[in-house]
Coordinates of C-alpha atoms in Angstrom, one line a residue:
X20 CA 0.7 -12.4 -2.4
X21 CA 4.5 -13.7 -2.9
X22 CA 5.4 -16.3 -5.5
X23 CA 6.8 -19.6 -4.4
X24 CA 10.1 -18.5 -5.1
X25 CA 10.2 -15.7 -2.9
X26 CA 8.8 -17.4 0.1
X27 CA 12.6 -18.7 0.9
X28 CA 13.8 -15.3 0.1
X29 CA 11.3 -14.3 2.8
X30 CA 11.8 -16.3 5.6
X31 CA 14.3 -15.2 8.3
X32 CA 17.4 -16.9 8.9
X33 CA 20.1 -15.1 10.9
X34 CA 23.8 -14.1 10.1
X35 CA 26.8 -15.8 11.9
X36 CA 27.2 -12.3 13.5
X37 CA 25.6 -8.8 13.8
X38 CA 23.4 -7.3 10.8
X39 CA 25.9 -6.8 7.8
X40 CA 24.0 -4.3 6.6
X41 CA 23.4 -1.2 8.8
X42 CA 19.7 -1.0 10.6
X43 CA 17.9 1.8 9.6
X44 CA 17.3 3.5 5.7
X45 CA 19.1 3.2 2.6
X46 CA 18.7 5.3 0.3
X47 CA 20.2 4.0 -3.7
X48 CA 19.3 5.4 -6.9
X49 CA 19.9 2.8 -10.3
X50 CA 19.9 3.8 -13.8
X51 CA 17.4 2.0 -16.3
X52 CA 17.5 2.4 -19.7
X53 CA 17.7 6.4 -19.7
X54 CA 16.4 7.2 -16.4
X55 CA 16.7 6.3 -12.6
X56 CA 15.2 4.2 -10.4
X57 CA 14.9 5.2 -6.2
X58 CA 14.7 2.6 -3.9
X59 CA 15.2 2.2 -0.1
X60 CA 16.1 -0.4 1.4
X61 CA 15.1 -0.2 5.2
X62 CA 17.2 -2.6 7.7
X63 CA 16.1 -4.0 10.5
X64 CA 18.1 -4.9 13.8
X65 CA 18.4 -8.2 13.4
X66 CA 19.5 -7.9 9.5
X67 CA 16.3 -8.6 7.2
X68 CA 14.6 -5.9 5.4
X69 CA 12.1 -4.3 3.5
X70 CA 13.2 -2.6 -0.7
X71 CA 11.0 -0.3 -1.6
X72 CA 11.1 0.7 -5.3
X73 CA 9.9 4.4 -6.6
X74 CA 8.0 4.8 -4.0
X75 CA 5.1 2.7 -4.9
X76 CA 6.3 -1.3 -3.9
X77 CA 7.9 -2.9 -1.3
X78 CA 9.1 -6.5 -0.5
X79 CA 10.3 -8.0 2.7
X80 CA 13.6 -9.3 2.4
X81 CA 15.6 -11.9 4.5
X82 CA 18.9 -10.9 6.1
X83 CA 20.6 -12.7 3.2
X84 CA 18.3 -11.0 0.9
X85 CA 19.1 -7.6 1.9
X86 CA 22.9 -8.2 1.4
X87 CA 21.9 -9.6 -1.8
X88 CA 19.5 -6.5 -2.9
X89 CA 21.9 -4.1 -1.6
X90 CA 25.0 -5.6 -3.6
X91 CA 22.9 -6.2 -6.7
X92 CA 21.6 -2.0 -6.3
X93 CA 25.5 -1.0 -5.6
X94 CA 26.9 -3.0 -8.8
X95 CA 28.7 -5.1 -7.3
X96 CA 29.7 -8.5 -9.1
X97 CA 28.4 -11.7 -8.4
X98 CA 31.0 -13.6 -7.2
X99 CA 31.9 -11.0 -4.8
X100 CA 28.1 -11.1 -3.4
X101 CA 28.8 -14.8 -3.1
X102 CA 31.8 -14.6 -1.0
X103 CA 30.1 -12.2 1.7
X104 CA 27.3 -14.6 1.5
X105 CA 29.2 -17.6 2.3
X106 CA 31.8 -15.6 4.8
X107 CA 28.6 -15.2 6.9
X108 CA 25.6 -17.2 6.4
X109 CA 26.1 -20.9 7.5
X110 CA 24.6 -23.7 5.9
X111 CA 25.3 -21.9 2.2
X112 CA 25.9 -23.6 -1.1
X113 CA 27.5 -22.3 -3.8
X114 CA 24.6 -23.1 -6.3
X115 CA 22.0 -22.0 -4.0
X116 CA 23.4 -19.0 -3.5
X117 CA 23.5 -17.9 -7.6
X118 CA 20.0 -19.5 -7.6
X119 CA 19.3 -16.5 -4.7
X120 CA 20.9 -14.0 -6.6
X121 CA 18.4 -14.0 -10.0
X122 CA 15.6 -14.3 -8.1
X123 CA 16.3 -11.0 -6.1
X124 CA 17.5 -9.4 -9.2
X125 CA 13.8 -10.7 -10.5
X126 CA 12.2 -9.3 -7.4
X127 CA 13.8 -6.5 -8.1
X128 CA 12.5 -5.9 -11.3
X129 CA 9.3 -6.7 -10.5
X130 CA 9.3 -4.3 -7.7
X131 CA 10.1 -1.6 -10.5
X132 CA 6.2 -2.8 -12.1
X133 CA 4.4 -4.3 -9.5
X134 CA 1.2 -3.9 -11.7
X135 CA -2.1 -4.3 -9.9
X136 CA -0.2 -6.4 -6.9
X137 CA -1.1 -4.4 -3.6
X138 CA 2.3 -2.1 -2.8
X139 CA 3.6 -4.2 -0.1
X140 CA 4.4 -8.2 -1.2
X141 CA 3.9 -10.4 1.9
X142 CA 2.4 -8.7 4.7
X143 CA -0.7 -10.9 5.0
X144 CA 1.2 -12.5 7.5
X145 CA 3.4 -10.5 9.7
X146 CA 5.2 -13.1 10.9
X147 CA 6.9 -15.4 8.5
X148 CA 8.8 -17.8 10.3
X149 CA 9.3 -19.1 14.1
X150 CA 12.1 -16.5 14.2
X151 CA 11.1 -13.0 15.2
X152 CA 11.9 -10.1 13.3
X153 CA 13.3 -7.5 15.1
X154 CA 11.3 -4.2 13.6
X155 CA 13.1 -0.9 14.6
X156 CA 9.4 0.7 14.1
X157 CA 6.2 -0.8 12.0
X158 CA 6.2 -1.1 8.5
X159 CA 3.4 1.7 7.6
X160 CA 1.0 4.4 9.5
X161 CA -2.6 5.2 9.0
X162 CA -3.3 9.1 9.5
X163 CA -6.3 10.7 9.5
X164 CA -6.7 13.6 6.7
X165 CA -6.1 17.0 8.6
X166 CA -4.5 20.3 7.2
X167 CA -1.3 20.1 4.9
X168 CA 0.3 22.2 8.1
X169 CA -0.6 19.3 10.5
X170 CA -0.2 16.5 8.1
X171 CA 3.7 17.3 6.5
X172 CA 5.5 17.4 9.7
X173 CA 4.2 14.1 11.0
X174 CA 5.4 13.2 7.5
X175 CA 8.8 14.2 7.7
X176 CA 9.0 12.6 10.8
X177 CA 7.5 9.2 10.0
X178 CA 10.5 9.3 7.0
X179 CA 12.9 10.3 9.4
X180 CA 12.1 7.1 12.0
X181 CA 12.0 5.0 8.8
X182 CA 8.2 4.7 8.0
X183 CA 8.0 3.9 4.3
X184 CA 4.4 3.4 3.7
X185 CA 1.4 5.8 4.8
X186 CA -2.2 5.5 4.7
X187 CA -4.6 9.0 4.7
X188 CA -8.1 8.5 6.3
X189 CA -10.2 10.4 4.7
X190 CA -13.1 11.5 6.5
X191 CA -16.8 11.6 5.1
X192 CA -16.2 15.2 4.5
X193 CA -13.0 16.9 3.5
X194 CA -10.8 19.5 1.0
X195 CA -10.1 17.9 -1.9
X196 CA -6.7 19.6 -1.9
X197 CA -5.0 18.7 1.7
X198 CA -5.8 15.1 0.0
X199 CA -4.0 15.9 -2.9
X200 CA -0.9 17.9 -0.5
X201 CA -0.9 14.8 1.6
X202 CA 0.3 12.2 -1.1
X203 CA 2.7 15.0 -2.5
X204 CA 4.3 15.1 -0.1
X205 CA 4.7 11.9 1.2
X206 CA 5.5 10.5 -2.9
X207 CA 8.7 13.5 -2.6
X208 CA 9.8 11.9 0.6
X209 CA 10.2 8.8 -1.4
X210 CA 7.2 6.7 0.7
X211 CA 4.3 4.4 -0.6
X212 CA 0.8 7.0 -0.1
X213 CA -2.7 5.2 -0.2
X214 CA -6.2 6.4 0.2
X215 CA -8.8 4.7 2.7
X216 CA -12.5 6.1 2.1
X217 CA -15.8 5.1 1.5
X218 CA -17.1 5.1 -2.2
X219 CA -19.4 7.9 -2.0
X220 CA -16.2 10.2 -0.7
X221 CA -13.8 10.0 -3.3
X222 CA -16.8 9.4 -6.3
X223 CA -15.4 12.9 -7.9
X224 CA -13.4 12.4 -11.0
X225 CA -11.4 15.3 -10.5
X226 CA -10.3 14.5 -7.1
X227 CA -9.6 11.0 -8.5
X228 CA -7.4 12.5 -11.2
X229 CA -5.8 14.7 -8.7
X230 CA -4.6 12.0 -6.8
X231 CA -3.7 9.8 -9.2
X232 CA -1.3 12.6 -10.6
X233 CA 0.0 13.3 -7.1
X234 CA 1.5 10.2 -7.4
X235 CA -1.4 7.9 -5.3
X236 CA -0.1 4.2 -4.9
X237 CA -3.2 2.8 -3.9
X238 CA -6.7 3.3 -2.9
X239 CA -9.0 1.5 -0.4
X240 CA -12.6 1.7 -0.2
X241 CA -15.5 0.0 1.3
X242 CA -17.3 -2.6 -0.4
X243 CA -19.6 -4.5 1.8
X244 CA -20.9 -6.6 -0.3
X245 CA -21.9 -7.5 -4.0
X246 CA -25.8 -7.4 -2.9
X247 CA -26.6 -3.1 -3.0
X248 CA -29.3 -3.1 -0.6
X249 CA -26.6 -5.0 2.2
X250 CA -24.0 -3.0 1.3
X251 CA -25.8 0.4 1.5
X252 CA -27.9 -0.4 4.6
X253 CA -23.7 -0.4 6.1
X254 CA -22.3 2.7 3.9
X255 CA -25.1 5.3 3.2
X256 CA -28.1 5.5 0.3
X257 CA -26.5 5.1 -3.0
X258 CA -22.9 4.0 -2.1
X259 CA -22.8 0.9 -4.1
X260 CA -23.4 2.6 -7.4
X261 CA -20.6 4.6 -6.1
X262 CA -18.3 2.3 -5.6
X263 CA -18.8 0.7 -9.2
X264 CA -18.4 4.0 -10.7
X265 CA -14.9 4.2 -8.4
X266 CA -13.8 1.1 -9.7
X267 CA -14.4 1.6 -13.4
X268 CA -12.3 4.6 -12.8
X269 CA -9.7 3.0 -11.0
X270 CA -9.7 0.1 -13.7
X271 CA -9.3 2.9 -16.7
X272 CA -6.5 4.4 -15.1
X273 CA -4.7 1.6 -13.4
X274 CA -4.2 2.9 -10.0
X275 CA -4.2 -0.1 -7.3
X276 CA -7.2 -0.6 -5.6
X277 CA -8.3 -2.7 -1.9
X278 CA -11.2 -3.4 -1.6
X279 CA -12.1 -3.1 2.1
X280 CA -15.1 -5.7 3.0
X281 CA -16.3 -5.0 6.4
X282 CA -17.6 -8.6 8.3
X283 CA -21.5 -9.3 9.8
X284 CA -23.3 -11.5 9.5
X285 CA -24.8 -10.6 6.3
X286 CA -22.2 -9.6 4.3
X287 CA -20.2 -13.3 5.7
X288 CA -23.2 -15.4 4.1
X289 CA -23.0 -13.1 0.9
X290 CA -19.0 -13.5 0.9
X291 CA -18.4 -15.4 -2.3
X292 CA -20.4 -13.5 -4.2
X293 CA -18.6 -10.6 -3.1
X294 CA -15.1 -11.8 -3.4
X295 CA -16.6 -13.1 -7.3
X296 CA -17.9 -9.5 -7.9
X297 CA -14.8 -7.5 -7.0
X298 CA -12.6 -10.3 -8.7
X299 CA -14.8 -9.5 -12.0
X300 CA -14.1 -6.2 -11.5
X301 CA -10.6 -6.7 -11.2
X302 CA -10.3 -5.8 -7.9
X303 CA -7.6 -8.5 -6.8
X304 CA -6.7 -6.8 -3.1
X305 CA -8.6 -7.8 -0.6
X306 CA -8.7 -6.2 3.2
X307 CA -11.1 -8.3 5.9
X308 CA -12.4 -6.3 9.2
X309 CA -14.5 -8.3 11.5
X310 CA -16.7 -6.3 13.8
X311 CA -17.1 -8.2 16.9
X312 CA -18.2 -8.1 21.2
X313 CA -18.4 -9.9 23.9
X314 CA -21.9 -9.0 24.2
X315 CA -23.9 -11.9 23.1
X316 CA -27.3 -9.9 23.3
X317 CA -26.3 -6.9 20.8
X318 CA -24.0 -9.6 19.1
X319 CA -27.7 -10.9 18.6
X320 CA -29.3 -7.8 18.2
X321 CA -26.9 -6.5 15.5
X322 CA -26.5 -9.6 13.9
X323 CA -22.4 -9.3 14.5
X324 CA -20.1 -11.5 15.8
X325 CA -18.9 -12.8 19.5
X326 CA -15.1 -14.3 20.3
X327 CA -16.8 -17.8 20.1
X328 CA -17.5 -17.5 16.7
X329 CA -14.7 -16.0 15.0
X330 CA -12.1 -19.0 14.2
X331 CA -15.5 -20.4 11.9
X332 CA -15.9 -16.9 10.5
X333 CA -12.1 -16.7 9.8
X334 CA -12.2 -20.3 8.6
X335 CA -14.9 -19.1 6.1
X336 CA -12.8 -16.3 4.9
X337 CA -10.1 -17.6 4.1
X338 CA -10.9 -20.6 2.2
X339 CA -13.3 -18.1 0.1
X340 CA -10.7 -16.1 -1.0
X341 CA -8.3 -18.9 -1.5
X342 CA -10.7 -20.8 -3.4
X343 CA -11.2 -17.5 -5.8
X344 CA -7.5 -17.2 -5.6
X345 CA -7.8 -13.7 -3.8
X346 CA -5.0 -11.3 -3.0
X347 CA -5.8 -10.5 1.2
X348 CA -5.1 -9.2 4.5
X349 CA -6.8 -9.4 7.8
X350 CA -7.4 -5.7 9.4
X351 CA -7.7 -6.3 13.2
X352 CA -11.1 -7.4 14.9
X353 CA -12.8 -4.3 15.9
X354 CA -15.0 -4.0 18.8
X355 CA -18.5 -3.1 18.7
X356 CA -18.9 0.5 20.1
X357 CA -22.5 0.6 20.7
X358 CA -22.1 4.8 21.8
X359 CA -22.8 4.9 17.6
X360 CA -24.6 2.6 15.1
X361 CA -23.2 -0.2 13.4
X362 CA -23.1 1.9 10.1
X363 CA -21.3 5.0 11.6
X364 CA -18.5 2.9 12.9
X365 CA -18.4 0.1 9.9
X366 CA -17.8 3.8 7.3
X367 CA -15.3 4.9 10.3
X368 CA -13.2 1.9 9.7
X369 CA -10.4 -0.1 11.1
X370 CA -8.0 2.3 13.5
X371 CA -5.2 1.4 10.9
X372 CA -4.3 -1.3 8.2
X373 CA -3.2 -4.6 9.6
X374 CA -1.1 -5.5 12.0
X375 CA 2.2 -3.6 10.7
X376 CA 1.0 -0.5 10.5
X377 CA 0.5 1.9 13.7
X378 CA -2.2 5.1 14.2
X379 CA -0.9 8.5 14.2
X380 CA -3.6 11.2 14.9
X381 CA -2.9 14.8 13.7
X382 CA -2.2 15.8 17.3
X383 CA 1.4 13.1 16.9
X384 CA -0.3 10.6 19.2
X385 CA 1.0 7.2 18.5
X386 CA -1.7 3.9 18.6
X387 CA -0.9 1.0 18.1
X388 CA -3.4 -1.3 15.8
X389 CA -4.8 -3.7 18.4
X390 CA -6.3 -3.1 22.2
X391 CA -7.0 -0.4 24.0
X392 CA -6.9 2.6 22.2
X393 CA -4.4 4.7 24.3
X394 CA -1.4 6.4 23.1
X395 CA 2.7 5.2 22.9
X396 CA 3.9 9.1 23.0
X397 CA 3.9 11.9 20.8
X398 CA 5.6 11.6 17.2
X399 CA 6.6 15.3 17.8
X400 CA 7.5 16.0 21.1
X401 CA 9.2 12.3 22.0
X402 CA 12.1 10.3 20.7
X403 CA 11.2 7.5 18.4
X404 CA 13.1 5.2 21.1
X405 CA 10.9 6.5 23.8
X406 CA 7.6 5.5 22.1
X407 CA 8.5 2.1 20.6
X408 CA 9.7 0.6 23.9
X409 CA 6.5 2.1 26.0
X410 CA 4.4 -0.6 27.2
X411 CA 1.6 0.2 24.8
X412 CA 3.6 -1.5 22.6
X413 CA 4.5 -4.4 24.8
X414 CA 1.5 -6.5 23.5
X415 CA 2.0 -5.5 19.9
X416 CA 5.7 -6.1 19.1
X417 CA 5.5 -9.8 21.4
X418 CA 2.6 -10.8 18.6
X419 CA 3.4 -9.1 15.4
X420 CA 7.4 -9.7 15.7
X421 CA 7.0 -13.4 16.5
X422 CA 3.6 -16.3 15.4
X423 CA 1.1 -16.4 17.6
X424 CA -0.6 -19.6 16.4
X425 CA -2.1 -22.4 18.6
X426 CA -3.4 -25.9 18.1
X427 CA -6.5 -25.2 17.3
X428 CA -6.5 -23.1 14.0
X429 CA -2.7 -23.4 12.7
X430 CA -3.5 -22.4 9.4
X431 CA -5.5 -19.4 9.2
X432 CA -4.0 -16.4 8.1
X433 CA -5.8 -14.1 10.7
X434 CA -3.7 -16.0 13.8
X435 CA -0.3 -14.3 12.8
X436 CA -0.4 -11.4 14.9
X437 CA -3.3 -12.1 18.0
X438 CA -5.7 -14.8 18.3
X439 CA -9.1 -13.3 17.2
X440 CA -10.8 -15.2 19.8
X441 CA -9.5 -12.7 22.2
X442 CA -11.0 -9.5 22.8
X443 CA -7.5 -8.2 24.4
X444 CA -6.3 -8.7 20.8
X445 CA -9.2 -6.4 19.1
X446 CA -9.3 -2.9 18.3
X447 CA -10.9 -1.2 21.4
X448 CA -12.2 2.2 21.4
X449 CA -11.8 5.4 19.5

């Protein structure tokens, strides 16, 4: 998802000495041509980053880049950028380092109009270098859609542990307005607010429009595959017609979309036609979810996918979508729950969005995206120091905050955070 040139901007290299910049968020408002701009830049402890721009795009900055973005946002001049640059980042040159100042000041500005690009640049890899990146809490949370008296103080909280990007779960069946309350809120708290639904859910105009003006940033749905008949026999009766009518929509009004393509068996042997649909469609965001056991007979039975086979099935993937040039991100493998069929659990979904973003249910309960599903602590009740260092999240911060890759598939994409040959690595339970 990042240009060339940012992938150096993006890769971690550490100060001479402690973060410059102190961890936690920033808040800096710019004025542009007659009105302001609101960005936050959130540090982490070991000095890189994430900018977030009006609430609707984000970047991941290295620690460099953040003393770069940060002088750049505060006015200050060039020269003196380059001095506090070279003061404490070995290895510097002079021309390199003016060379790193336009391209943040582009990155900048293309923050400010991201345009169809999914709201967070280069996260389809949570780990972008052999250096770890010390996160003082994950870069986005998936909540399911409750009551605008349950949902705004887990809100406020997220915002005030330094949470910049939340997803809504929208159930099969829900008020149109705590959708609508939801984003509002989170859009005045200055955070990046998505959707996740299937088609069939959100096929209302109205609600559309309502969210969109609520200040939506993107919207994921279900698309199984290209093929109707595969894709409904997953999603319900009449969902694909749906889900064409929700992206006309979403083209006409230019809201972001993912599309969110769930992996069996028979949507993986229809998966370049699907990825050539949704690209004709202009649906450039793509989100992968494999749904896998360590049951070989209902692995069989369901026509779904064991450990064994899931570097070939990754394999396949990727080189689709990189072949079609495709915009994507790997949710985490999800175990087959055979207590419900496979089309109840492929419309319930991944427990959260990759493998930076953590579960919080309405009750405050904490979950991380991969293994057991068993909570951290309560957003409401415990400190945010409390959860992050429980050993629920042991597992996830060794993998996500440093590569996991092995000899056997270095390149794939869906290795960065857990091998998906391991079912300790998989989303397990509710």
């Amino acid at each position: 998802m990042a240009k060339d040139w940012l992938r150096r901007l993006l890769t971690f290299e550490h100060p001479r000495s402690a973060s410059l910049v102190e961890p936690g968020l920033h808040h800096i408002m710019q004025e542009a041509h007659g009105s302001f701009a609101r960005f936050h830049l959130r540090v982490e402890n070991d000095g890189s980053g994430m900018l977030i721009a009006n609430a609707m795009a984000a970047a991941r900055l290295t620690p460099s880049g953040v003393v770069i973005a940060l002088g750049l946002l505060e006015g200050q001049a060039e020269d003196e950028i380059i001095q506090t640059l070279k003061k404490n980042f070995a290895g510097t040159h002079e021309s390199m380092l003016h060379s790193d100042i336009q391209r943040v000041n582009e990155l900048i500005e293309r923050l400010k109009d991201p345009g169809d690009t999914y709201p967070v640049f280069n996260l389809e890899d949570a780990a972008t270098s052999p250096d770890s990146a010390e996160l003082i809490a994950p870069l986005q949370a998936s909540l399911p859609l409750a009551a605008p008296d349950v949902i705004i103080p887990l809100l406020d909280r997220l915002w005030e542990v330094g949470i910049p990007h939340v997803t809504f779960l929208l159930p099969e069946t829900f008020k149109a307005d705590h959708a609508i309350r939801a984003v509002e809120r989170a859009e005045d708290l200055g955070m990046i607010a998505g959707i996740r639904s299937r088609p069939s859910d959100i096929d209302d105009e109205d609600l559309l429009a309502g969210l969109r003006q609520a200040g939506v940033d993107h919207i994921t749905f279900i698309y199984a595959a290209a093929h109707a008949d595969i894709h409904n026999a997953l999603c319900g009766a009449g969902d694909h017609a749906a889900a064409i009518r929700v992206i006309d929509w979403l083209q006409a009004n230019q809201t972001s979309a993912i599309a969110e393509v769930p992996l069996v068996r028979a949507t993986l042997d229809r998966i370049s036609s699907t990825v050539d649909a949704l690209l004709e469609n202009q649906i450039h965001n793509l989100a992968f979810v494999a749904y896998v056991t360590t049951d070989e007979a209902l692995a069989e039975r369901e026509e779904i996918f064991t450990q064994k086979s899931m570097a070939q099935v990754a394999t396949t993937v990727e080189e689709t979508a990189d072949m079609a040039q495709a915009r994507f991100i790997w949710d985490p493998p999800i175990e087959r729950d055979p207590k419900v069929t496979l089309s109840e659990q492929v419309r319930r979904g991944p427990r959260c969005t990759g493998d930076v973003a953590v579960r919080v249910e309405p009750s405050g309960e904490v979950i991380p995206p991969r293994g057991r599903y068993r909570s951290a602590g309560n957003l409401l009740r415990e400190t945010w120091d409390d959860i992050w260092n429980d050993e629920v999240f042991r597992r996830f911060r060794e993998l996500v905050e440093s590569p996991t890759r092995c000899e056997v598939c270095p390149g794939l994409a869906i290795c960065a955070a857990d091998c998906p040959r391991d079912p300790q690595g998989w989303a397990r339970g509710a």
